[in-house]
PDB file of C-alpha atoms and ligand atoms in Angstrom:
ATOM      1  CA  UNK Z   1      -7.150  15.785  12.693  1.00  0.00           C
ATOM      2  CA  UNK Z   2      -3.669  16.123  14.183  1.00  0.00           C
ATOM      3  CA  UNK Z   3      -1.458  13.069  13.609  1.00  0.00           C
ATOM      4  CA  UNK Z   4       1.069  14.001  16.275  1.00  0.00           C
ATOM      5  CA  UNK Z   5       1.154  11.233  18.903  1.00  0.00           C
ATOM      6  CA  UNK Z   6      -1.282   9.031  16.942  1.00  0.00           C
ATOM      7  CA  UNK Z   7      -0.476   5.370  16.275  1.00  0.00           C
ATOM      8  CA  UNK Z   8      -0.054   4.552  12.584  1.00  0.00           C
ATOM      9  CA  UNK Z   9       0.385   0.965  11.358  1.00  0.00           C
ATOM     10  CA  UNK Z  10       1.797   0.457   7.858  1.00  0.00           C
ATOM     11  CA  UNK Z  11       2.145  -2.900   6.107  1.00  0.00           C
ATOM     12  CA  UNK Z  12       4.787  -3.293   3.402  1.00  0.00           C
ATOM     13  CA  UNK Z  13       6.977  -0.541   4.857  1.00  0.00           C
ATOM     14  CA  UNK Z  14      10.317  -2.066   3.827  1.00  0.00           C
ATOM     15  CA  UNK Z  15      10.337  -0.171   0.499  1.00  0.00           C
ATOM     16  CA  UNK Z  16       8.357   2.017  -1.898  1.00  0.00           C
ATOM     17  CA  UNK Z  17       5.108   3.645  -0.774  1.00  0.00           C
ATOM     18  CA  UNK Z  18       5.154   2.046   2.673  1.00  0.00           C
ATOM     19  CA  UNK Z  19       8.648   3.290   3.548  1.00  0.00           C
ATOM     20  CA  UNK Z  20       7.839   6.778   2.211  1.00  0.00           C
ATOM     21  CA  UNK Z  21       4.595   6.778   4.224  1.00  0.00           C
ATOM     22  CA  UNK Z  22       6.505   5.864   7.398  1.00  0.00           C
ATOM     23  CA  UNK Z  23       8.769   8.871   6.875  1.00  0.00           C
ATOM     24  CA  UNK Z  24       5.830  11.190   6.085  1.00  0.00           C
ATOM     25  CA  UNK Z  25       3.732  10.120   9.101  1.00  0.00           C
ATOM     26  CA  UNK Z  26       6.947  10.284  11.132  1.00  0.00           C
ATOM     27  CA  UNK Z  27       7.440  13.891  10.026  1.00  0.00           C
ATOM     28  CA  UNK Z  28       3.908  14.556  11.305  1.00  0.00           C
ATOM     29  CA  UNK Z  29       4.981  13.300  14.750  1.00  0.00           C
ATOM     30  CA  UNK Z  30       3.132   9.961  14.707  1.00  0.00           C
ATOM     31  CA  UNK Z  31       4.086   6.727  16.474  1.00  0.00           C
ATOM     32  CA  UNK Z  32       4.813   4.056  13.877  1.00  0.00           C
ATOM     33  CA  UNK Z  33       4.218   0.314  13.794  1.00  0.00           C
ATOM     34  CA  UNK Z  34       5.612  -1.140  10.586  1.00  0.00           C
ATOM     35  CA  UNK Z  35       5.776  -4.613   9.117  1.00  0.00           C
ATOM     36  CA  UNK Z  36       7.072  -6.530   6.096  1.00  0.00           C
ATOM     37  CA  UNK Z  37       9.142  -9.660   5.449  1.00  0.00           C
ATOM     38  CA  UNK Z  38      12.543  -7.946   5.043  1.00  0.00           C
ATOM     39  CA  UNK Z  39      13.327  -6.973   8.620  1.00  0.00           C
ATOM     40  CA  UNK Z  40      16.705  -5.395   7.783  1.00  0.00           C
ATOM     41  CA  UNK Z  41      14.931  -2.983   5.457  1.00  0.00           C
ATOM     42  CA  UNK Z  42      12.270  -2.281   8.105  1.00  0.00           C
ATOM     43  CA  UNK Z  43      15.036  -1.276  10.501  1.00  0.00           C
ATOM     44  CA  UNK Z  44      16.259   1.266   7.916  1.00  0.00           C
ATOM     45  CA  UNK Z  45      12.726   2.611   7.445  1.00  0.00           C
ATOM     46  CA  UNK Z  46      12.244   2.945  11.207  1.00  0.00           C
ATOM     47  CA  UNK Z  47      15.545   4.798  11.517  1.00  0.00           C
ATOM     48  CA  UNK Z  48      14.626   7.248   8.743  1.00  0.00           C
ATOM     49  CA  UNK Z  49      11.158   7.781  10.253  1.00  0.00           C
ATOM     50  CA  UNK Z  50      12.729   8.623  13.618  1.00  0.00           C
ATOM     51  CA  UNK Z  51      15.111  11.033  11.880  1.00  0.00           C
ATOM     52  CA  UNK Z  52      12.070  12.648  10.207  1.00  0.00           C
ATOM     53  CA  UNK Z  53      10.482  13.297  13.620  1.00  0.00           C
ATOM     54  CA  UNK Z  54       8.443  10.203  14.521  1.00  0.00           C
ATOM     55  CA  UNK Z  55       7.380  10.051  18.175  1.00  0.00           C
ATOM     56  CA  UNK Z  56       8.455   6.392  18.018  1.00  0.00           C
ATOM     57  CA  UNK Z  57       9.054   3.778  15.314  1.00  0.00           C
ATOM     58  CA  UNK Z  58       8.634   0.050  15.998  1.00  0.00           C
ATOM     59  CA  UNK Z  59       9.073  -2.756  13.489  1.00  0.00           C
ATOM     60  CA  UNK Z  60       8.311  -6.468  13.348  1.00  0.00           C
ATOM     61  CA  UNK Z  61       8.397  -9.215  10.715  1.00  0.00           C
ATOM     62  CA  UNK Z  62       5.095  -9.619   8.879  1.00  0.00           C
ATOM     63  CA  UNK Z  63       4.049 -11.891   6.038  1.00  0.00           C
ATOM     64  CA  UNK Z  64       0.478 -10.910   5.181  1.00  0.00           C
ATOM     65  CA  UNK Z  65       0.070 -14.125   3.194  1.00  0.00           C
ATOM     66  CA  UNK Z  66       0.170 -16.127   6.444  1.00  0.00           C
ATOM     67  CA  UNK Z  67      -2.610 -15.965   9.031  1.00  0.00           C
ATOM     68  CA  UNK Z  68      -0.169 -17.124  11.742  1.00  0.00           C
ATOM     69  CA  UNK Z  69       2.253 -14.304  10.867  1.00  0.00           C
ATOM     70  CA  UNK Z  70      -0.551 -11.719  10.894  1.00  0.00           C
ATOM     71  CA  UNK Z  71      -1.748 -12.993  14.291  1.00  0.00           C
ATOM     72  CA  UNK Z  72       1.781 -12.859  15.734  1.00  0.00           C
ATOM     73  CA  UNK Z  73       2.175  -9.331  14.346  1.00  0.00           C
ATOM     74  CA  UNK Z  74      -1.143  -8.250  15.911  1.00  0.00           C
ATOM     75  CA  UNK Z  75      -0.071  -9.690  19.292  1.00  0.00           C
ATOM     76  CA  UNK Z  76       3.181  -7.744  19.020  1.00  0.00           C
ATOM     77  CA  UNK Z  77       1.175  -4.556  18.226  1.00  0.00           C
ATOM     78  CA  UNK Z  78      -1.023  -5.144  21.302  1.00  0.00           C
ATOM     79  CA  UNK Z  79       2.086  -5.499  23.465  1.00  0.00           C
ATOM     80  CA  UNK Z  80       3.024  -1.929  22.476  1.00  0.00           C
ATOM     81  CA  UNK Z  81      -0.285  -0.054  22.249  1.00  0.00           C
ATOM     82  CA  UNK Z  82      -3.964  -0.761  22.973  1.00  0.00           C
ATOM     83  CA  UNK Z  83      -5.087   1.410  20.035  1.00  0.00           C
ATOM     84  CA  UNK Z  84      -4.184   1.982  16.402  1.00  0.00           C
ATOM     85  CA  UNK Z  85      -5.489   5.237  14.890  1.00  0.00           C
ATOM     86  CA  UNK Z  86      -4.516   4.699  11.252  1.00  0.00           C
ATOM     87  CA  UNK Z  87      -4.171   1.345   9.500  1.00  0.00           C
ATOM     88  CA  UNK Z  88      -2.519   1.492   6.086  1.00  0.00           C
ATOM     89  CA  UNK Z  89      -2.923  -1.716   4.085  1.00  0.00           C
ATOM     90  CA  UNK Z  90      -0.168  -1.275   1.532  1.00  0.00           C
ATOM     91  CA  UNK Z  91       1.649  -4.643   1.302  1.00  0.00           C
ATOM     92  CA  UNK Z  92       1.325  -6.238  -2.100  1.00  0.00           C
ATOM     93  CA  UNK Z  93       2.469  -6.017  -5.672  1.00  0.00           C
ATOM     94  CA  UNK Z  94       2.427  -7.754  -9.031  1.00  0.00           C
ATOM     95  CA  UNK Z  95       4.124 -11.008 -10.028  1.00  0.00           C
ATOM     96  CA  UNK Z  96       4.593 -11.488 -13.759  1.00  0.00           C
ATOM     97  CA  UNK Z  97       2.937  -9.881 -16.777  1.00  0.00           C
ATOM     98  CA  UNK Z  98       1.925 -13.016 -18.620  1.00  0.00           C
ATOM     99  CA  UNK Z  99      -1.365 -13.549 -20.420  1.00  0.00           C
ATOM    100  CA  UNK Z 100      -3.804 -15.961 -18.799  1.00  0.00           C
ATOM    101  CA  UNK Z 101      -2.843 -18.623 -21.358  1.00  0.00           C
ATOM    102  CA  UNK Z 102       0.710 -18.920 -19.999  1.00  0.00           C
ATOM    103  CA  UNK Z 103       0.608 -17.393 -16.504  1.00  0.00           C
ATOM    104  CA  UNK Z 104       1.817 -19.439 -13.544  1.00  0.00           C
ATOM    105  CA  UNK Z 105      -0.161 -20.635 -10.537  1.00  0.00           C
ATOM    106  CA  UNK Z 106       2.554 -19.465  -8.143  1.00  0.00           C
ATOM    107  CA  UNK Z 107       2.325 -15.888  -9.442  1.00  0.00           C
ATOM    108  CA  UNK Z 108      -1.484 -15.850  -9.203  1.00  0.00           C
ATOM    109  CA  UNK Z 109      -1.361 -17.305  -5.721  1.00  0.00           C
ATOM    110  CA  UNK Z 110       1.246 -14.791  -4.517  1.00  0.00           C
ATOM    111  CA  UNK Z 111      -0.889 -11.892  -5.793  1.00  0.00           C
ATOM    112  CA  UNK Z 112      -4.110 -13.180  -4.260  1.00  0.00           C
ATOM    113  CA  UNK Z 113      -2.405 -13.961  -0.952  1.00  0.00           C
ATOM    114  CA  UNK Z 114      -0.708 -10.582  -0.505  1.00  0.00           C
ATOM    115  CA  UNK Z 115      -2.962  -8.001  -2.176  1.00  0.00           C
ATOM    116  CA  UNK Z 116      -6.350  -9.540  -1.402  1.00  0.00           C
ATOM    117  CA  UNK Z 117      -6.271 -12.080   1.451  1.00  0.00           C
ATOM    118  CA  UNK Z 118      -3.484 -10.144   3.193  1.00  0.00           C
ATOM    119  CA  UNK Z 119      -5.646  -7.026   3.212  1.00  0.00           C
ATOM    120  CA  UNK Z 120      -8.533  -8.979   4.746  1.00  0.00           C
ATOM    121  CA  UNK Z 121      -6.335 -10.766   7.318  1.00  0.00           C
ATOM    122  CA  UNK Z 122      -4.564  -7.645   8.584  1.00  0.00           C
ATOM    123  CA  UNK Z 123      -7.815  -5.677   8.756  1.00  0.00           C
ATOM    124  CA  UNK Z 124      -9.558  -8.444  10.731  1.00  0.00           C
ATOM    125  CA  UNK Z 125      -6.629  -8.643  13.168  1.00  0.00           C
ATOM    126  CA  UNK Z 126      -6.267  -4.886  13.765  1.00  0.00           C
ATOM    127  CA  UNK Z 127      -9.912  -3.776  13.611  1.00  0.00           C
ATOM    128  CA  UNK Z 128     -10.501  -4.382  17.359  1.00  0.00           C
ATOM    129  CA  UNK Z 129      -7.765  -1.843  18.116  1.00  0.00           C
ATOM    130  CA  UNK Z 130      -9.293   1.005  16.065  1.00  0.00           C
ATOM    131  CA  UNK Z 131     -11.102   3.443  18.388  1.00  0.00           C
ATOM    132  CA  UNK Z 132     -14.693   4.411  17.563  1.00  0.00           C
ATOM    133  CA  UNK Z 133     -15.690   8.058  16.988  1.00  0.00           C
ATOM    134  CA  UNK Z 134     -12.129   9.384  17.188  1.00  0.00           C
ATOM    135  CA  UNK Z 135     -11.185   9.940  13.546  1.00  0.00           C
ATOM    136  CA  UNK Z 136      -9.567   6.525  13.029  1.00  0.00           C
ATOM    137  CA  UNK Z 137      -8.877   5.484   9.423  1.00  0.00           C
ATOM    138  CA  UNK Z 138      -8.296   2.381   7.373  1.00  0.00           C
ATOM    139  CA  UNK Z 139      -6.510   3.372   4.165  1.00  0.00           C
ATOM    140  CA  UNK Z 140      -6.089   0.690   1.520  1.00  0.00           C
ATOM    141  CA  UNK Z 141      -3.694   0.920  -1.410  1.00  0.00           C
ATOM    142  CA  UNK Z 142      -5.493  -0.027  -4.615  1.00  0.00           C
ATOM    143  CA  UNK Z 143      -4.389   0.816  -8.140  1.00  0.00           C
ATOM    144  CA  UNK Z 144      -5.683   2.169 -11.411  1.00  0.00           C
ATOM    145  CA  UNK Z 145      -5.290  -1.511 -12.374  1.00  0.00           C
ATOM    146  CA  UNK Z 146      -8.386  -2.086 -10.234  1.00  0.00           C
ATOM    147  CA  UNK Z 147     -10.339   0.335 -12.444  1.00  0.00           C
ATOM    148  CA  UNK Z 148      -9.160  -0.703 -15.927  1.00  0.00           C
ATOM    149  CA  UNK Z 149      -7.856  -4.115 -17.017  1.00  0.00           C
ATOM    150  CA  UNK Z 150      -4.777  -4.524 -19.193  1.00  0.00           C
ATOM    151  CA  UNK Z 151      -3.164  -7.398 -21.102  1.00  0.00           C
ATOM    152  CA  UNK Z 152      -1.052  -9.558 -18.829  1.00  0.00           C
ATOM    153  CA  UNK Z 153      -2.729  -8.072 -15.773  1.00  0.00           C
ATOM    154  CA  UNK Z 154      -5.699 -10.401 -15.325  1.00  0.00           C
ATOM    155  CA  UNK Z 155      -4.762 -11.532 -11.820  1.00  0.00           C
ATOM    156  CA  UNK Z 156      -3.196  -8.253 -10.664  1.00  0.00           C
ATOM    157  CA  UNK Z 157      -6.097  -6.166 -12.015  1.00  0.00           C
ATOM    158  CA  UNK Z 158      -8.428  -8.709 -10.411  1.00  0.00           C
ATOM    159  CA  UNK Z 159      -6.939  -8.411  -6.933  1.00  0.00           C
ATOM    160  CA  UNK Z 160      -6.865  -4.621  -7.132  1.00  0.00           C
ATOM    161  CA  UNK Z 161     -10.528  -4.623  -8.231  1.00  0.00           C
ATOM    162  CA  UNK Z 162     -11.138  -6.849  -5.202  1.00  0.00           C
ATOM    163  CA  UNK Z 163      -9.431  -4.238  -3.007  1.00  0.00           C
ATOM    164  CA  UNK Z 164     -12.098  -1.737  -4.092  1.00  0.00           C
ATOM    165  CA  UNK Z 165     -14.821  -4.207  -3.135  1.00  0.00           C
ATOM    166  CA  UNK Z 166     -13.244  -4.900   0.253  1.00  0.00           C
ATOM    167  CA  UNK Z 167     -12.952  -1.148   0.875  1.00  0.00           C
ATOM    168  CA  UNK Z 168     -16.629  -0.640  -0.027  1.00  0.00           C
ATOM    169  CA  UNK Z 169     -17.843  -3.557   2.100  1.00  0.00           C
ATOM    170  CA  UNK Z 170     -15.802  -2.399   5.112  1.00  0.00           C
ATOM    171  CA  UNK Z 171     -17.201   1.120   4.826  1.00  0.00           C
ATOM    172  CA  UNK Z 172     -20.721  -0.332   5.008  1.00  0.00           C
ATOM    173  CA  UNK Z 173     -19.885  -2.726   7.847  1.00  0.00           C
ATOM    174  CA  UNK Z 174     -18.264   0.059   9.902  1.00  0.00           C
ATOM    175  CA  UNK Z 175     -20.942   2.664   9.283  1.00  0.00           C
ATOM    176  CA  UNK Z 176     -21.875   4.179  12.652  1.00  0.00           C
ATOM    177  CA  UNK Z 177     -18.495   3.460  14.269  1.00  0.00           C
ATOM    178  CA  UNK Z 178     -16.846   6.661  13.063  1.00  0.00           C
ATOM    179  CA  UNK Z 179     -14.049   4.609  11.467  1.00  0.00           C
ATOM    180  CA  UNK Z 180     -13.243   5.953   8.000  1.00  0.00           C
ATOM    181  CA  UNK Z 181     -12.340   3.629   5.142  1.00  0.00           C
ATOM    182  CA  UNK Z 182     -10.627   4.944   2.039  1.00  0.00           C
ATOM    183  CA  UNK Z 183      -8.772   3.724  -1.009  1.00  0.00           C
ATOM    184  CA  UNK Z 184      -5.772   5.390  -2.624  1.00  0.00           C
ATOM    185  CA  UNK Z 185      -5.397   4.116  -6.179  1.00  0.00           C
ATOM    186  CA  UNK Z 186      -2.112   5.118  -7.840  1.00  0.00           C
ATOM    187  CA  UNK Z 187      -1.011   4.875 -11.433  1.00  0.00           C
ATOM    188  CA  UNK Z 188       2.566   4.378 -12.587  1.00  0.00           C
ATOM    189  CA  UNK Z 189       5.025   4.900  -9.731  1.00  0.00           C
ATOM    190  CA  UNK Z 190       8.725   4.101  -9.603  1.00  0.00           C
ATOM    191  CA  UNK Z 191       9.395   1.889  -6.592  1.00  0.00           C
ATOM    192  CA  UNK Z 192      10.587  -1.722  -6.387  1.00  0.00           C
ATOM    193  CA  UNK Z 193       7.242  -2.727  -7.933  1.00  0.00           C
ATOM    194  CA  UNK Z 194       8.613  -3.543 -11.410  1.00  0.00           C
ATOM    195  CA  UNK Z 195      11.709  -5.315 -10.056  1.00  0.00           C
ATOM    196  CA  UNK Z 196       9.343  -7.594  -8.146  1.00  0.00           C
ATOM    197  CA  UNK Z 197       6.974  -8.000 -11.110  1.00  0.00           C
ATOM    198  CA  UNK Z 198       9.861  -8.946 -13.421  1.00  0.00           C
ATOM    199  CA  UNK Z 199      11.656 -11.078 -10.818  1.00  0.00           C
ATOM    200  CA  UNK Z 200      14.773  -8.944 -10.546  1.00  0.00           C
ATOM    201  CA  UNK Z 201      15.200  -8.177 -14.277  1.00  0.00           C
ATOM    202  CA  UNK Z 202      16.502  -4.611 -13.831  1.00  0.00           C
ATOM    203  CA  UNK Z 203      16.605  -3.850 -17.576  1.00  0.00           C
ATOM    204  CA  UNK Z 204      12.957  -4.804 -18.060  1.00  0.00           C
ATOM    205  CA  UNK Z 205      11.969  -2.932 -14.896  1.00  0.00           C
ATOM    206  CA  UNK Z 206      13.780   0.245 -15.997  1.00  0.00           C
ATOM    207  CA  UNK Z 207      11.986   0.177 -19.384  1.00  0.00           C
ATOM    208  CA  UNK Z 208       8.633   0.629 -17.605  1.00  0.00           C
ATOM    209  CA  UNK Z 209       9.646   4.163 -16.587  1.00  0.00           C
ATOM    210  CA  UNK Z 210      11.823   5.079 -19.606  1.00  0.00           C
ATOM    211  CA  UNK Z 211      11.257   8.581 -20.996  1.00  0.00           C
ATOM    212  CA  UNK Z 212       8.398   9.334 -18.649  1.00  0.00           C
ATOM    213  CA  UNK Z 213       8.066  11.003 -15.250  1.00  0.00           C
ATOM    214  CA  UNK Z 214       6.404   8.523 -12.907  1.00  0.00           C
ATOM    215  CA  UNK Z 215       5.035   9.120  -9.427  1.00  0.00           C
ATOM    216  CA  UNK Z 216       7.413   8.496  -6.525  1.00  0.00           C
ATOM    217  CA  UNK Z 217       6.734   7.137  -3.056  1.00  0.00           C
ATOM    218  CA  UNK Z 218       6.565  10.619  -1.536  1.00  0.00           C
ATOM    219  CA  UNK Z 219       3.613  11.540  -3.810  1.00  0.00           C
ATOM    220  CA  UNK Z 220       1.606   8.681  -2.343  1.00  0.00           C
ATOM    221  CA  UNK Z 221       2.849   9.267   1.206  1.00  0.00           C
ATOM    222  CA  UNK Z 222       1.769  12.918   1.340  1.00  0.00           C
ATOM    223  CA  UNK Z 223      -1.677  11.977  -0.006  1.00  0.00           C
ATOM    224  CA  UNK Z 224      -2.058   9.310   2.706  1.00  0.00           C
ATOM    225  CA  UNK Z 225      -1.125  11.898   5.348  1.00  0.00           C
ATOM    226  CA  UNK Z 226      -3.719  14.268   3.884  1.00  0.00           C
ATOM    227  CA  UNK Z 227      -6.445  11.578   3.892  1.00  0.00           C
ATOM    228  CA  UNK Z 228      -5.736  10.567   7.501  1.00  0.00           C
ATOM    229  CA  UNK Z 229      -5.587  14.140   8.777  1.00  0.00           C
ATOM    230  CA  UNK Z 230      -9.020  15.328   7.561  1.00  0.00           C
ATOM    231  CA  UNK Z 231     -11.473  16.275  10.333  1.00  0.00           C
ATOM    232  CA  UNK Z 232     -13.095  13.115  11.797  1.00  0.00           C
ATOM    233  CA  UNK Z 233     -16.442  13.753  10.055  1.00  0.00           C
ATOM    234  CA  UNK Z 234     -14.762  13.760   6.605  1.00  0.00           C
ATOM    235  CA  UNK Z 235     -14.082  10.444   4.837  1.00  0.00           C
ATOM    236  CA  UNK Z 236     -12.068  10.530   1.623  1.00  0.00           C
ATOM    237  CA  UNK Z 237     -13.602   7.472  -0.044  1.00  0.00           C
ATOM    238  CA  UNK Z 238     -11.285   7.145  -3.006  1.00  0.00           C
ATOM    239  CA  UNK Z 239      -8.359   9.002  -4.538  1.00  0.00           C
ATOM    240  CA  UNK Z 240      -6.992   8.175  -7.988  1.00  0.00           C
ATOM    241  CA  UNK Z 241      -3.529   9.639  -8.503  1.00  0.00           C
ATOM    242  CA  UNK Z 242      -1.557   9.293 -11.736  1.00  0.00           C
ATOM    243  CA  UNK Z 243       1.524  10.905 -13.238  1.00  0.00           C
ATOM    244  CA  UNK Z 244       0.675  13.853 -15.467  1.00  0.00           C
ATOM    245  CA  UNK Z 245       2.354  11.852 -18.262  1.00  0.00           C
ATOM    246  CA  UNK Z 246      -0.237   9.070 -17.813  1.00  0.00           C
ATOM    247  CA  UNK Z 247      -3.532  10.317 -19.273  1.00  0.00           C
ATOM    248  CA  UNK Z 248      -5.001   6.817 -19.052  1.00  0.00           C
ATOM    249  CA  UNK Z 249      -3.658   3.395 -18.131  1.00  0.00           C
ATOM    250  CA  UNK Z 250      -2.717   2.718 -21.777  1.00  0.00           C
ATOM    251  CA  UNK Z 251      -1.721   6.271 -22.705  1.00  0.00           C
ATOM    252  CA  UNK Z 252       1.683   7.119 -21.286  1.00  0.00           C
ATOM    253  CA  UNK Z 253       3.679   9.985 -22.739  1.00  0.00           C
ATOM    254  CA  UNK Z 254       7.353   9.107 -23.304  1.00  0.00           C
ATOM    255  CA  UNK Z 255       9.973  11.667 -24.301  1.00  0.00           C
ATOM    256  CA  UNK Z 256      12.211  10.458 -27.092  1.00  0.00           C
ATOM    257  CA  UNK Z 257      15.932  10.972 -26.582  1.00  0.00           C
ATOM    258  CA  UNK Z 258      17.529  13.744 -28.679  1.00  0.00           C
ATOM    259  CA  UNK Z 259      21.215  12.933 -28.837  1.00  0.00           C
TER     260      UNK Z 259
HETATM  261  P1  NDP N 301       7.450  -2.132  -3.492  1.00  0.00           P
HETATM  262  O1  NDP N 301       7.769  -3.439  -4.125  1.00  0.00           O
HETATM  263  O2  NDP N 301       8.511  -1.116  -3.370  1.00  0.00           O
HETATM  264  O3  NDP N 301       6.824  -2.380  -2.045  1.00  0.00           O
HETATM  265  C1  NDP N 301       5.973  -3.452  -1.767  1.00  0.00           C
HETATM  266  C2  NDP N 301       5.939  -3.652  -0.266  1.00  0.00           C
HETATM  267  O4  NDP N 301       5.011  -4.702   0.039  1.00  0.00           O
HETATM  268  C3  NDP N 301       7.288  -4.077   0.294  1.00  0.00           C
HETATM  269  O5  NDP N 301       7.521  -3.417   1.514  1.00  0.00           O
HETATM  270  C4  NDP N 301       7.128  -5.569   0.525  1.00  0.00           C
HETATM  271  O6  NDP N 301       7.902  -5.972   1.636  1.00  0.00           O
HETATM  272  C5  NDP N 301       5.639  -5.630   0.886  1.00  0.00           C
HETATM  273  N1  NDP N 301       5.083  -6.959   0.725  1.00  0.00           N
HETATM  274  C6  NDP N 301       4.889  -7.660  -0.419  1.00  0.00           C
HETATM  275  N2  NDP N 301       4.390  -8.869  -0.141  1.00  0.00           N
HETATM  276  C7  NDP N 301       4.270  -8.931   1.214  1.00  0.00           C
HETATM  277  C8  NDP N 301       3.849  -9.934   2.115  1.00  0.00           C
HETATM  278  N3  NDP N 301       3.445 -11.130   1.699  1.00  0.00           N
HETATM  279  N4  NDP N 301       3.839  -9.667   3.446  1.00  0.00           N
HETATM  280  C9  NDP N 301       4.264  -8.463   3.893  1.00  0.00           C
HETATM  281  N5  NDP N 301       4.691  -7.476   3.095  1.00  0.00           N
HETATM  282  C10 NDP N 301       4.704  -7.721   1.766  1.00  0.00           C
HETATM  283  O7  NDP N 301       6.219  -1.576  -4.338  1.00  0.00           O
HETATM  284  P2  NDP N 301       5.201  -0.351  -4.077  1.00  0.00           P
HETATM  285  O8  NDP N 301       5.620   0.495  -2.961  1.00  0.00           O
HETATM  286  O9  NDP N 301       4.972   0.262  -5.398  1.00  0.00           O
HETATM  287  O10 NDP N 301       3.897  -1.177  -3.697  1.00  0.00           O
HETATM  288  C11 NDP N 301       3.079  -0.885  -2.582  1.00  0.00           C
HETATM  289  C12 NDP N 301       1.633  -1.127  -2.957  1.00  0.00           C
HETATM  290  O11 NDP N 301       1.256  -0.218  -3.977  1.00  0.00           O
HETATM  291  C13 NDP N 301       1.331  -2.516  -3.507  1.00  0.00           C
HETATM  292  O12 NDP N 301       0.098  -2.947  -2.967  1.00  0.00           O
HETATM  293  C14 NDP N 301       1.214  -2.275  -5.013  1.00  0.00           C
HETATM  294  O13 NDP N 301       0.410  -3.239  -5.628  1.00  0.00           O
HETATM  295  C15 NDP N 301       0.597  -0.910  -5.024  1.00  0.00           C
HETATM  296  N6  NDP N 301       0.713  -0.102  -6.226  1.00  0.00           N
HETATM  297  C16 NDP N 301       1.932   0.150  -6.803  1.00  0.00           C
HETATM  298  C17 NDP N 301       2.006   0.964  -7.929  1.00  0.00           C
HETATM  299  C18 NDP N 301       3.285   1.234  -8.631  1.00  0.00           C
HETATM  300  O14 NDP N 301       3.260   1.582  -9.834  1.00  0.00           O
HETATM  301  N7  NDP N 301       4.418   1.154  -7.971  1.00  0.00           N
HETATM  302  C19 NDP N 301       0.806   1.600  -8.479  1.00  0.00           C
HETATM  303  C20 NDP N 301      -0.414   1.244  -7.812  1.00  0.00           C
HETATM  304  C21 NDP N 301      -0.433   0.450  -6.716  1.00  0.00           C
HETATM  305  P3  NDP N 301       8.748  -7.328   1.781  1.00  0.00           P
HETATM  306  O15 NDP N 301       9.117  -7.790   0.407  1.00  0.00           O
HETATM  307  O16 NDP N 301       9.908  -6.930   2.618  1.00  0.00           O
HETATM  308  O17 NDP N 301       7.805  -8.264   2.486  1.00  0.00           O
HETATM  309  C1  8X3 N 302       0.497  -0.559 -10.482  1.00  0.00           C
HETATM  310  C2  8X3 N 302       0.087   0.253 -11.659  1.00  0.00           C
HETATM  311  O1  8X3 N 302      -0.526   0.158 -14.129  1.00  0.00           O
HETATM  312  O2  8X3 N 302       1.472  -1.032 -13.399  1.00  0.00           O
HETATM  313  O3  8X3 N 302      -0.609  -0.939  -9.749  1.00  0.00           O
HETATM  314  O4  8X3 N 302      -0.709  -1.885 -12.863  1.00  0.00           O
HETATM  315  S1  8X3 N 302       0.073  -0.679 -13.067  1.00  0.00           S
END
């Protein structure tokens, strides 16, 4: 399916995967509708998407953890276009890496609100705009953390496992509409993810990627473009994408420095 002229909505497009996806769908000639909380960063993403070839790039503040914000965002979308062809639910992330015994309510709540409830809220608000039988797609960003649990990841792994359940339930609910529902589940990728997880501790964040070659936003973006551009009768249910250095969630190859 050609993406040129299609309307693509991306949540969490102020950095990382979402910003890279805006540029990649822009390069394919799409019209972009992007949201996140940091509006200054959205403006930069929109500018780079236009430079990449986007038919248009519109941005608006969005906090997926607030129903009122999601509703206001959806009203803004409707003021621009009556249809959205591709919805990318990407907003989210991890807060903390503490074991259950010492983890904080505010971190759990932030993860549930953005990764899980945010996904549900945005989908509910935008679903009426997705055309039937025209190759429309809902693409949700999961994680390998939704497949395999790790220490300190109880809540994050939990919300990403929930993303897989939401994706599966939506695919059943939308069967017969022609709307495709897929999940893209990445492994280790260098974005602002670890800076957010470790609350701005740049040294701790950098250690996550030390000696290894992680994925980058563009790897995820080009896969999203591929998923959305399959012929309308083809639904890519689930893609797991990891760095070659990451054989499994706990097995990450790190090169030792030779001075
Ligand atoms: P980044 O931190 O770079 O990007 C996260 C994006 O989500 C930002 O644009 C941020 O925008 C947005 N966001 C977070 N909370 C909210 C909110 N409440 N409302 C609106 N937007 C929000 O990290 P990534 O690009 O890596 O993360 C994107 C997705 O990919 C997340 O769902 C993450 O869990 C997932 N993921 C990441 C992996 C990785 O290793 N990097 C691997 C697997 C999955 P703002 O702060 O401006 O609101
Ligand atoms: C991000 C990947 O392994 O850090 O979802 O949880 S991981």
